[in-house]
Amino acid sequence: MTAPLLEVNGLAKHYPVRKGLILAKQVGTVRAVDGVSFTLNRGETLALVGESGCGKSTTARLVLRLIEPSAGTLRFGGDDITGIGGSALRAMRRRMQIVFQDPYASLNPRLTVADTIAEPMQVHGIGDAVSRRTRVEELLSLVGLRPFHAQRYPHEFSGGQRQRIGIARALSVQPELVVCDEPVSALDVSIQAQVVNLLKDLQRRFGLAYLFIAHDLAVVKHVADRVAVMYLGQIVETAPKRDLFAAPRHPYTRALLAAIPHPDPARRGQVKPLGGDLPSPLNPPAGCRFHTRCPFAQERCRQEVPTLRRLAPGHEAACHFAETLPAAGLDFAGGLSEIAARRLALYAKARAA
Amino acid sequence: MSATNDGLLSIEGLRTVFRTHGGEIAAVDGVDLSVPRGRTLGIVGESGCGKSVLSLSVMRLIAHPGRVAAGRVMLDGRDLVQLPAGEMRDVRGSQVAMIFQEPMTSLNPVHTVGFQITEAMRAHDARASAAELRERAIEALNRVRIPAPERRFDEYPHQLSGGMRQRVMIAMALACRPKLLIADEPTTALDVTVQAQILDLLRDLQQETGMSIILITHDLGVVAEMADEVAVMYAGRVVERAPAGALFNDPMHPYTLGLLGSVPRLDEERESLLAIDGSVPPPFALPRGCRFHPRCPFATAECRTEQPPLREIVSGHSAACLRAPVEAFAA
């Protein structure tokens, strides 16, 4: 077996909280990311999921070295990149790119699409003006845009098209890893599907590895190979996609899955809300961080921090009682009616024609 | 189409236009809808379909250069479109209230939660004393299940979480016990577990108060969870209208099918999602004929020239498509 493309070990990011203007005293620490470890193989998609404030975007930025970790190591393609700088870091950056959530804020409004897409190549000194122009055209057609779009500005495009531009820009330097930070959350449903399909198609063609940050588990189920669930700066469960959805072992994963409303009125009322609010990462609860909201919490959970334990091949969860929890009772079956499925098939056929 | 008699709200032929340099454009163009008492109407559509303009039209909150150009909005037998401004102000809050997507931007950051809730009450009841208002506001916070409401009364919006803020918005909206609540993407900005809490709360409150709800969303899951009736909007028009069960079990309009195909589902795995090609046309460049035809895989020459009316295909289920249901025409 070849080494993983990305190895993250004990990664942490702590932000000091200071009080006072002149003699700023540190009064606390926000543990945004607190000891996260995972690996990502070439051509694979690992989804990092969790609610806002769980540290998933901070993790993504740490991986790209856009912010500096407080602890932990990062290995990319077998090399330790935790402390590299200067030209070594710049060379590494060519191999890892990012697609941002907000297609409106992540494009420079004063650059044409051609300049936007060519900029990373320019930064990394790839090709000359002529070859870059050809490459821009290639990339545009790759993401489903037209050559004449090259001379236009971002404001002339819809959200979905802008996201395609962002993807073309990320791919311009032929990276091995693309961090997708909620790439479809800001898009409309029908456009979301287009972009998800595009990302999957590009992955197949170029063998890209995706670190896919998302909060929508249905999208994750569609794109990911493996899923890591984060809560308050830590990974609480990681598993191959199928195992995670079929047999979630951590109570938080179960709560996330149970909270998703299904597009099927026959199953109305099955949504089970999780009580309480996310505790502050400034002062996370002692013991298991989830115990304040966990329906199964016991005395031990309030005192002892659970570590990630291996429960099945590739399946780990950080819960003292992962083996003895009652069945999850999640039911995703049922779904589309016969008529709806038949019409969707007709739709697919007509669309392909 | 005439509304049923037990309807609380009925919208008839509503057309809301905006004046631009290029002439008038219609963001909402001939919409008929009705909401029965105590029931929930879900309005589904993507950005630019006119769903928010529709709800602002009902509230008479369309600002210049926009205006309601035609149609009626009948609430309890009164046409809100024709109401004098002063009477309309009384209707807002006490009869119809609205909550928005962004609980942070719709709360005033420099006033306490309590001040903002009592503000609406004061507007409708000038004689109430401060102590009485405080008591009623705390009761309102209690009703939306905010823990320690006495303490929250004196806090500012930034001290609350997103879910709490949306609860405060709901408490404000329901402070004067309106008959109709318009919820415009109330959970879109929230995390999925918080969304589930808020939907649960809205359902409970509806049962307690018997209010009607118009729920505007792009999320078919939320619609399936909450709505009794559903209207699917596209480019300013209603393209399909049906009871929720019928819409999901027997979707008629190709756009509805496209939406259903676009949503990744937890119950199945597909190689690729069945997306809708292209994007929603802007209101100043609407295609001729059926507005969906450039994106519709079933479109024929007729669809390019003729605007299909919303017609009842089976009882209580209408679609604005010449070729609905699609299998009748599929070769």
XYZ file of C-alpha atoms in Angstrom:
684
model
C 0.000 0.000 0.000
C 1.276 3.429 -0.907
C 1.589 6.171 1.662
C -1.403 8.458 2.052
C -1.298 11.800 0.264
C -2.083 13.719 3.410
C -1.401 12.706 6.996
C -2.615 14.910 9.800
C -1.518 14.118 13.316
C -2.693 15.758 16.532
C -3.418 19.017 14.765
C -4.525 21.879 17.023
C -5.265 25.561 16.763
C -5.699 27.532 19.960
C -6.547 31.211 19.906
C -5.619 33.211 22.993
C -8.339 35.439 24.397
C -6.919 38.644 25.875
C -8.429 41.284 28.032
C -7.256 44.846 28.574
C -5.816 47.301 26.087
C -2.244 47.895 27.143
C -1.316 45.106 29.493
C -3.288 42.520 27.575
C -3.566 39.515 29.839
C -4.532 36.172 28.449
C -7.794 35.214 30.106
C -8.581 32.090 28.169
C -8.030 29.966 25.089
C -10.442 29.151 22.306
C -9.696 25.591 21.321
C -10.949 25.892 17.735
C -9.236 22.668 16.698
C -8.022 20.427 19.448
C -6.090 17.339 18.431
C -7.349 16.234 15.040
C -5.789 13.300 13.167
C -6.757 11.779 9.836
C -5.304 10.589 6.554
C -6.392 11.160 2.990
C -5.356 8.981 0.070
C -4.841 9.984 -3.521
C -8.079 10.122 -5.486
C -10.129 9.848 -2.335
C -12.759 12.134 -0.823
C -12.792 12.632 2.921
C -15.692 14.680 4.184
C -15.333 16.708 7.368
C -18.799 17.342 8.728
C -20.165 19.118 11.739
C -22.134 22.173 12.760
C -20.918 25.746 12.650
C -18.171 26.324 15.169
C -16.988 22.717 15.225
C -13.631 23.649 13.688
C -13.988 22.063 10.274
C -13.040 25.169 8.276
C -10.160 25.921 10.647
C -8.898 22.381 10.046
C -9.054 22.966 6.290
C -7.053 26.156 6.579
C -4.506 24.474 8.825
C -4.026 21.734 6.249
C -3.250 24.343 3.591
C -0.938 26.155 6.020
C -3.029 29.297 5.570
C -2.922 29.551 9.358
C -0.243 28.152 11.609
C -1.050 25.195 13.860
C -0.502 25.426 17.626
C 0.452 21.762 17.727
C 0.551 18.674 15.581
C 2.173 17.636 12.327
C 1.175 17.697 8.680
C 2.655 15.362 6.104
C 1.934 15.799 2.434
C 3.103 13.189 -0.054
C 5.289 11.729 2.694
C 7.088 14.994 3.513
C 6.689 16.880 6.746
C 5.274 20.276 5.805
C 4.444 21.518 9.303
C 7.383 23.892 9.492
C 8.451 24.543 5.930
C 8.493 28.068 4.579
C 9.624 30.191 1.669
C 10.045 28.503 -1.683
C 9.448 25.020 -0.289
C 6.047 26.104 0.986
C 5.237 27.848 -2.275
C 6.112 24.716 -4.224
C 3.905 22.704 -1.900
C 1.015 25.121 -2.414
C 0.932 24.341 -6.110
C -0.069 20.819 -5.177
C -2.919 21.819 -2.882
C -5.689 24.241 -3.805
C -8.958 25.396 -2.306
C -12.476 26.109 -3.520
C -14.341 28.481 -1.218
C -17.931 28.532 -0.063
C -18.986 31.972 -1.194
C -18.694 32.285 -4.964
C -19.407 36.012 -4.675
C -16.666 36.909 -2.228
C -13.941 34.608 -3.499
C -13.426 36.147 -6.943
C -11.707 39.485 -7.481
C -14.349 41.700 -9.105
C -11.713 43.647 -11.049
C -10.109 40.680 -12.761
C -11.518 39.064 -15.876
C -12.247 35.375 -15.710
C -9.171 34.685 -17.840
C -6.921 36.639 -15.437
C -8.515 34.979 -12.414
C -7.908 31.505 -13.760
C -4.411 32.317 -15.036
C -3.242 33.993 -11.822
C -2.203 30.822 -9.952
C -0.205 29.711 -13.000
C 1.485 33.106 -13.110
C 2.269 32.947 -9.391
C 3.849 29.553 -9.797
C 5.612 30.482 -13.026
C 3.890 27.895 -15.156
C 4.035 28.446 -18.932
C 4.093 31.737 -20.818
C 1.265 34.105 -21.700
C 0.327 32.163 -24.823
C 0.295 28.718 -23.265
C -1.606 30.069 -20.267
C -4.273 31.467 -22.572
C -4.713 28.064 -24.203
C -4.854 26.456 -20.790
C -7.543 28.913 -19.626
C -9.699 27.916 -22.593
C -9.143 24.270 -21.808
C -10.110 24.821 -18.168
C -13.222 26.780 -19.097
C -14.536 23.976 -21.245
C -13.560 21.504 -18.540
C -15.852 23.180 -16.007
C -18.648 23.686 -18.501
C -18.123 27.333 -19.426
C -17.618 28.777 -22.916
C -14.450 30.331 -24.399
C -16.120 33.747 -24.763
C -16.621 33.837 -20.976
C -12.876 34.415 -20.571
C -13.035 38.168 -21.097
C -15.977 38.748 -18.767
C -16.012 39.876 -15.149
C -17.391 37.958 -12.147
C -20.491 40.144 -11.763
C -21.734 38.920 -15.123
C -22.090 35.372 -13.830
C -24.582 33.517 -11.685
C -23.564 31.835 -8.432
C -23.206 28.419 -10.035
C -21.075 29.774 -12.860
C -18.847 31.632 -10.396
C -18.306 28.432 -8.488
C -17.234 26.834 -11.780
C -14.734 29.672 -12.238
C -13.413 29.041 -8.720
C -13.011 25.356 -9.559
C -11.202 26.158 -12.823
C -8.836 28.446 -10.906
C -8.088 25.703 -8.376
C -7.397 23.197 -11.146
C -5.196 25.516 -13.204
C -2.006 24.368 -11.454
C -2.935 20.671 -11.576
C -3.094 20.116 -7.828
C -3.235 16.716 -6.171
C -5.375 17.852 -3.262
C -8.342 20.203 -3.458
C -9.875 21.443 -0.238
C -13.561 22.138 -0.921
C -14.864 24.378 1.849
C -18.649 24.083 1.630
C -18.486 24.464 -2.158
C -22.205 24.030 -2.787
C -23.829 25.394 0.383
C -24.491 28.819 -1.111
C -26.024 27.468 -4.303
C -29.587 26.689 -5.309
C -30.675 23.059 -5.297
C -30.590 22.520 -9.050
C -27.253 24.328 -9.374
C -25.873 22.427 -6.387
C -26.484 19.195 -8.268
C -24.629 20.509 -11.331
C -21.580 21.484 -9.278
C -21.559 18.228 -7.286
C -21.667 16.271 -10.553
C -18.842 18.400 -11.952
C -16.645 17.844 -8.889
C -17.156 14.085 -9.078
C -16.447 14.049 -12.784
C -13.212 16.048 -12.356
C -12.085 13.755 -9.567
C -12.480 10.714 -11.802
C -10.583 12.343 -14.663
C -7.649 13.736 -12.722
C -7.447 11.474 -9.691
C -7.916 14.421 -7.336
C -8.114 13.985 -3.585
C -10.829 16.096 -1.973
C -10.997 17.262 1.599
C -14.667 18.118 1.491
C -15.953 20.387 4.250
C -19.730 20.280 4.547
C -22.637 20.429 6.911
C -25.170 18.811 4.593
C -24.987 15.068 5.194
C -27.058 14.234 2.136
C -24.475 15.943 -0.085
C -21.725 14.186 1.851
C -23.367 10.832 1.313
C -23.244 11.587 -2.365
C -19.628 12.704 -2.735
C -17.540 11.200 0.057
C -15.640 7.941 0.386
C -14.994 8.434 4.074
C -16.533 10.772 6.609
C -15.123 12.357 9.764
C -17.630 13.963 12.129
C -16.352 16.879 14.202
C -17.719 18.319 17.426
C -16.136 21.205 19.338
C -12.762 20.936 17.662
C -12.392 17.178 17.784
C -13.226 14.242 15.557
C -15.836 12.124 17.327
C -16.365 9.515 14.630
C -14.730 8.508 11.390
C -15.816 5.743 9.077
C -16.239 4.701 5.471
C -19.350 6.420 4.174
C -21.502 3.298 4.014
C -20.733 2.269 7.589
C -21.310 5.741 8.915
C -24.765 6.054 7.404
C -25.781 2.450 8.028
C -24.440 2.120 11.565
C -23.459 5.426 13.166
C -21.800 4.683 16.501
C -21.434 8.079 18.136
C -24.569 9.670 19.650
C -23.693 12.978 17.987
C -23.513 11.416 14.530
C -26.871 9.831 15.191
C -28.328 13.153 16.276
C -27.057 14.816 13.102
C -28.577 12.114 10.933
C -31.858 12.142 12.829
C -32.197 15.892 12.375
C -32.288 15.812 8.580
C -35.783 16.288 7.180
C -36.525 13.798 4.396
C -38.152 14.839 1.141
C -41.036 12.477 1.848
C -44.179 13.693 3.657
C -45.073 10.119 4.635
C -42.205 10.193 7.113
C -43.139 13.485 8.689
C -42.457 13.837 12.370
C -39.534 11.446 12.439
C -37.073 14.265 12.804
C -35.681 14.245 16.301
C -34.143 17.494 17.422
C -31.083 17.433 19.605
C -31.568 19.439 22.772
C -29.437 22.339 23.877
C -26.904 24.548 22.169
C -23.286 24.052 21.224
C -21.121 24.816 24.287
C -18.491 27.525 23.907
C -15.101 26.330 22.635
C -13.652 28.795 25.147
C -14.723 26.523 27.930
C -15.552 23.063 26.579
C -17.264 20.664 28.983
C -15.061 18.333 30.993
C -15.014 14.661 30.131
C -16.766 13.901 26.858
C -17.469 17.246 25.203
C -20.825 16.017 23.983
C -22.111 14.906 27.386
C -24.131 18.099 27.983
C -26.385 17.244 25.035
C -26.087 13.472 24.899
C -29.231 11.471 25.686
C -27.082 8.522 26.825
C -24.653 10.418 29.068
C -23.645 8.779 32.332
C -21.391 9.673 35.234
C -18.292 8.371 33.482
C -18.926 10.679 30.497
C -18.751 13.732 32.741
C -15.292 12.837 33.981
C -13.354 10.740 31.558
C -12.423 11.968 28.094
C -13.244 9.262 25.539
C -10.582 8.555 22.918
C -11.209 7.451 19.353
C -11.476 3.673 19.467
C -11.493 1.265 16.560
C -14.853 -0.493 16.358
C -14.647 -2.026 12.883
C -12.115 -1.782 10.048
C -11.731 1.932 9.340
C -14.518 2.796 11.764
C -13.583 4.734 14.910
C -15.711 6.520 17.451
C -14.941 8.465 20.613
C -17.683 7.259 22.931
C -17.345 5.182 26.097
C -20.538 3.339 25.310
C -20.280 2.955 21.529
C -20.741 -0.827 21.767
C -23.709 -0.811 24.093
C -25.838 2.017 22.694
C -29.330 0.977 21.626
C -29.926 0.594 17.879
C -29.864 3.905 16.072
C -33.345 3.382 14.664
C -32.602 5.500 11.624
C -34.569 4.605 8.565
C -33.760 6.171 5.249
C -35.571 3.599 3.134
C -38.830 4.280 1.422
C -38.096 7.445 -0.457
C -39.459 8.001 -3.906
C -42.875 6.748 -4.929
C -43.186 4.507 -7.951
C -44.766 7.194 -10.095
C -42.156 9.748 -9.110
C -39.341 7.292 -9.823
C -40.823 6.441 -13.221
C -41.153 10.098 -14.154
C -37.647 10.829 -12.961
C -36.399 8.040 -15.211
C -38.264 9.620 -18.136
C -36.744 12.953 -17.200
C -33.269 11.447 -17.131
C -33.849 9.802 -20.500
C -35.191 12.958 -22.104
C -32.310 14.966 -20.647
C -29.721 12.558 -21.987
C -31.311 12.608 -25.460
C -59.342 30.161 -9.313
C -61.670 31.012 -6.460
C -60.589 30.380 -2.937
C -62.364 28.016 -0.599
C -64.573 29.568 2.037
C -62.570 28.461 5.046
C -59.523 30.170 3.571
C -57.825 32.727 5.797
C -55.781 34.255 3.017
C -56.414 34.143 -0.667
C -54.147 35.662 -3.250
C -55.760 36.253 -6.626
C -53.968 37.235 -9.806
C -51.185 38.956 -7.909
C -48.692 40.792 -10.070
C -45.809 42.726 -8.530
C -43.683 44.803 -10.855
C -40.476 46.801 -10.546
C -39.755 49.797 -12.726
C -36.314 49.694 -14.306
C -34.522 51.540 -17.082
C -35.533 48.832 -19.471
C -39.229 49.081 -18.591
C -41.360 47.278 -16.054
C -40.437 43.788 -15.023
C -42.751 41.444 -13.176
C -41.119 39.555 -10.297
C -44.457 37.985 -9.439
C -46.691 37.488 -12.432
C -50.234 36.282 -11.932
C -50.158 34.168 -8.805
C -53.254 32.536 -7.270
C -52.856 30.888 -3.888
C -54.874 30.296 -0.775
C -54.057 29.383 2.797
C -56.697 27.674 4.950
C -56.927 28.435 8.669
C -54.522 26.529 10.848
C -52.700 25.028 7.885
C -49.274 25.447 6.340
C -48.643 26.403 2.750
C -45.136 25.668 1.561
C -43.753 27.762 -1.269
C -40.779 26.161 -2.969
C -38.455 27.611 -5.536
C -34.933 28.732 -6.241
C -33.508 32.222 -5.887
C -35.167 34.592 -8.284
C -38.420 32.669 -8.554
C -40.358 35.449 -6.831
C -41.168 33.708 -3.562
C -39.810 36.461 -1.336
C -41.373 39.252 -3.422
C -44.656 37.386 -3.114
C -44.483 37.368 0.667
C -43.401 41.005 0.834
C -46.365 41.833 -1.408
C -48.709 40.196 1.075
C -47.163 42.322 3.842
C -47.310 45.412 1.584
C -43.596 45.886 2.143
C -42.664 46.348 -1.504
C -40.684 49.563 -1.715
C -40.284 51.932 -4.643
C -39.567 51.277 -7.553
C -41.674 48.182 -6.985
C -45.450 48.035 -6.652
C -48.323 45.612 -6.701
C -49.715 46.228 -10.172
C -52.691 43.888 -10.148
C -54.527 41.325 -8.097
C -56.015 40.994 -4.640
C -54.721 39.751 -1.319
C -57.826 38.849 0.670
C -57.290 38.349 4.393
C -60.485 37.558 6.275
C -62.504 39.225 3.555
C -60.407 42.403 3.417
C -58.246 43.245 0.420
C -54.842 44.177 1.840
C -53.736 45.700 -1.460
C -56.426 48.403 -1.176
C -56.029 49.048 2.542
C -54.964 52.573 3.601
C -51.401 52.682 4.966
C -52.528 53.283 8.567
C -54.865 50.308 8.615
C -52.213 48.163 6.973
C -49.848 49.046 9.818
C -52.378 47.627 12.255
C -52.653 44.473 10.187
C -48.903 43.906 10.310
C -47.991 42.211 13.536
C -51.519 41.734 14.801
C -52.903 39.861 11.772
C -49.908 38.919 9.645
C -46.350 38.669 10.879
C -43.145 37.688 9.198
C -39.833 36.078 10.121
C -36.768 36.212 7.940
C -33.806 34.074 7.041
C -31.090 36.020 8.842
C -31.914 36.307 12.524
C -28.801 38.404 13.087
C -29.511 41.060 10.493
C -33.191 41.298 11.334
C -32.568 42.057 15.000
C -31.316 45.464 16.053
C -27.874 44.997 17.628
C -28.068 48.104 19.857
C -31.318 47.257 21.645
C -32.008 44.513 24.129
C -34.116 41.546 23.183
C -36.787 42.714 25.588
C -36.954 46.199 24.094
C -37.426 44.785 20.621
C -40.224 42.444 21.633
C -42.111 45.080 23.597
C -41.694 47.585 20.766
C -44.174 45.674 18.630
C -46.577 45.273 21.556
C -46.391 48.963 22.350
C -47.198 49.808 18.747
C -50.446 47.852 18.966
C -51.360 48.672 22.553
C -50.271 52.149 23.624
C -51.835 51.955 27.088
C -49.976 48.977 28.492
C -47.547 49.762 31.318
C -43.859 48.902 31.174
C -44.230 46.197 33.821
C -47.139 44.647 31.975
C -45.216 44.674 28.675
C -42.232 43.083 30.344
C -44.393 40.334 31.701
C -45.972 39.707 28.320
C -42.578 39.683 26.590
C -41.216 37.161 29.075
C -44.266 35.039 28.450
C -43.602 35.329 24.699
C -39.995 34.208 25.209
C -41.245 31.375 27.335
C -43.627 30.311 24.614
C -40.735 29.880 22.160
C -38.966 27.706 24.782
C -36.144 30.080 25.608
C -34.599 28.998 28.901
C -34.305 31.670 31.617
C -36.431 34.249 29.756
C -36.135 36.822 32.586
C -32.405 36.954 32.017
C -32.636 36.909 28.195
C -35.034 39.871 28.305
C -32.156 42.184 29.216
C -29.567 40.675 26.860
C -28.477 41.880 23.426
C -28.757 39.851 20.197
C -24.997 39.193 20.012
C -25.200 37.328 23.307
C -27.509 34.737 21.780
C -26.788 31.772 19.494
C -28.274 31.598 15.992
C -31.063 29.295 17.098
C -31.890 31.529 20.072
C -32.025 34.573 17.808
C -34.471 32.861 15.499
C -36.563 31.992 18.566
C -36.522 35.648 19.566
C -37.648 36.575 16.044
C -40.501 34.100 16.329
C -41.410 35.456 19.769
C -41.526 38.977 18.306
C -43.599 37.856 15.349
C -46.091 36.034 17.542
C -46.200 38.663 20.299
C -49.518 40.038 19.050
C -50.965 36.636 18.138
C -51.211 37.000 14.361
C -53.483 34.753 12.326
C -50.873 34.254 9.660
C -47.125 33.820 10.008
C -44.975 34.194 6.922
C -41.679 32.412 7.448
C -39.174 33.270 4.716
C -36.437 30.605 4.778
C -36.555 30.558 8.589
C -34.000 27.784 8.997
C -31.705 28.222 6.018
C -28.960 29.928 8.013
C -29.149 27.430 10.862
C -27.415 24.147 11.542
C -29.408 21.020 10.906
C -29.934 20.148 14.578
C -31.057 23.703 15.317
C -33.268 23.647 12.234
C -35.006 20.590 13.630
C -35.615 22.435 16.926
C -37.093 25.464 15.167
C -39.357 23.415 12.889
C -40.553 21.484 15.911
C -41.293 24.749 17.688
C -43.225 26.200 14.737
C -45.349 23.068 14.561
C -46.121 23.180 18.295
C -46.968 26.873 18.171
C -49.278 26.320 15.244
C -51.117 23.678 17.214
C -51.372 25.945 20.263
C -52.524 29.060 18.457
C -54.245 27.749 15.338
C -52.351 30.189 13.146
C -51.735 29.618 9.470
C -48.190 29.525 8.135
C -46.716 30.364 4.771
C -43.354 28.641 4.735
C -40.984 29.788 2.040
C -38.044 27.506 1.419
C -35.832 25.950 -1.187
C -35.447 22.776 0.877
C -37.754 19.977 -0.207
C -37.024 18.151 3.042
C -38.345 21.060 5.099
C -41.444 21.252 2.896
C -42.127 17.551 3.275
C -41.740 17.906 7.015
C -43.983 20.938 7.484
C -46.372 21.773 4.649
C -49.972 20.685 4.115
C -50.155 22.269 0.685
C -47.246 23.098 -1.589
C -46.852 25.590 -4.402
C -43.787 25.324 -6.609
C -42.751 28.638 -8.119
C -40.599 29.292 -11.137
C -39.725 32.678 -12.651
C -42.569 34.539 -10.933
C -45.327 32.006 -11.527
C -46.769 29.017 -9.735
C -45.973 25.986 -11.880
C -47.427 23.283 -9.652
C -49.775 23.240 -6.692
C -50.842 20.208 -4.718
C -51.278 18.724 -1.259
C -47.826 17.822 0.061
C -48.317 14.067 -0.253
C -49.499 14.352 -3.848
C -46.628 16.627 -4.823
C -43.997 14.156 -3.704
C -45.821 10.993 -4.760
C -47.150 12.267 -8.040
C -44.962 15.169 -9.197
C -46.331 16.528 -12.463
C -44.317 19.507 -13.616
C -40.888 18.849 -15.173
C -39.400 21.547 -12.942
C -40.665 19.774 -9.830
C -39.170 16.560 -11.189
C -35.879 18.325 -11.776
C -35.860 19.618 -8.200
C -36.587 16.159 -6.821
C -33.800 14.738 -8.970
C -31.335 17.404 -7.852
C -31.621 16.690 -4.145
C -29.128 14.142 -2.897
C -31.076 11.599 -0.870
C -30.062 9.592 2.135
C -32.007 6.565 0.980
C -30.144 5.853 -2.199
C -26.893 6.322 -3.996
C -26.634 7.495 -7.523
C -23.577 7.906 -9.663
C -24.602 11.423 -10.572
C -27.453 13.667 -9.565
C -30.204 14.450 -12.006
C -29.529 18.170 -12.253
C -31.552 20.804 -14.071
C -29.412 22.256 -16.846
C -28.947 26.018 -17.133
C -30.137 28.513 -14.561
C -33.224 30.525 -13.637
C -33.767 33.321 -16.191
C -33.616 36.852 -14.783
C -37.009 38.624 -14.820
C -35.846 41.064 -17.494
C -35.014 38.296 -19.928
C -37.864 35.831 -19.576
C -38.198 33.393 -22.437
C -41.352 33.384 -24.547
C -43.858 30.621 -24.064
C -43.368 28.419 -21.027
C -40.736 30.069 -18.856
C -39.149 26.726 -18.078
C -38.839 25.546 -21.683
C -35.126 26.392 -22.208
C -34.256 24.080 -19.300
C -36.949 21.478 -19.880
C -35.960 18.134 -21.396
C -39.534 17.569 -22.571
C -39.982 20.906 -24.355
C -41.565 20.942 -27.823
C -42.165 23.684 -30.396
C -45.501 24.459 -28.753
C -43.815 25.107 -25.385
C -41.686 27.791 -26.976
C -44.665 29.891 -28.045
C -47.489 29.146 -25.656
C -47.582 30.066 -21.995
C -49.248 27.113 -20.265
C -51.993 27.991 -17.745
C -52.096 26.364 -14.320
C -54.670 23.624 -14.908
C -56.094 20.998 -12.611
C -54.850 17.625 -13.753
C -56.300 15.510 -10.994
C -58.574 16.859 -8.283
C -56.734 19.359 -6.105
C -53.500 19.011 -8.062
C -52.624 21.563 -10.723
C -49.642 22.001 -12.984
C -48.751 24.633 -15.561
C -47.389 22.343 -18.233
C -48.799 21.410 -21.616
C -47.259 17.982 -21.334
C -48.032 17.077 -17.730
C -48.077 14.338 -16.613
C -45.002 13.568 -18.629
C -45.516 9.877 -19.341
C -48.580 10.636 -21.454
C -46.271 12.215 -24.008
C -43.033 10.315 -23.616
C -42.354 8.298 -26.716
